[in-house]
Amino acid sequence: MCATHTCICSHIYIYIHTHI
């Protein structure tokens, strides 16, 4: 999905993993 860990990328990543 995202190769680089940008602010938005990590935010979405954490958001998805916290909403499972």
Short mmCIF file of C-alpha atoms in Angstrom, two decimals:
data_model
loop_
_atom_site.label_atom_id
_atom_site.label_comp_id
_atom_site.label_asym_id
_atom_site.label_seq_id
_atom_site.Cartn_x
_atom_site.Cartn_y
_atom_site.Cartn_z
CA MET A 1 0.00 0.00 0.00
CA CYS A 2 2.51 2.59 1.19
CA ALA A 3 6.24 2.13 0.72
CA THR A 4 7.27 5.17 2.77
CA HIS A 5 5.98 5.85 6.26
CA THR A 6 4.53 9.30 5.88
CA CYS A 7 2.31 11.05 8.38
CA ILE A 8 -0.84 10.24 6.42
CA CYS A 9 0.29 6.69 5.67
CA SER A 10 0.96 5.75 9.27
CA HIS A 11 -2.24 7.49 10.38
CA ILE A 12 -4.34 5.43 7.98
CA TYR A 13 -2.41 2.29 8.86
CA ILE A 14 -2.99 2.77 12.58
CA TYR A 15 -6.61 3.78 11.96
CA ILE A 16 -7.34 0.60 10.01
CA HIS A 17 -5.57 -1.63 12.52
CA THR A 18 -7.38 -0.04 15.43
CA HIS A 19 -10.76 -0.50 13.74
CA ILE A 20 -10.53 -4.25 13.21
#
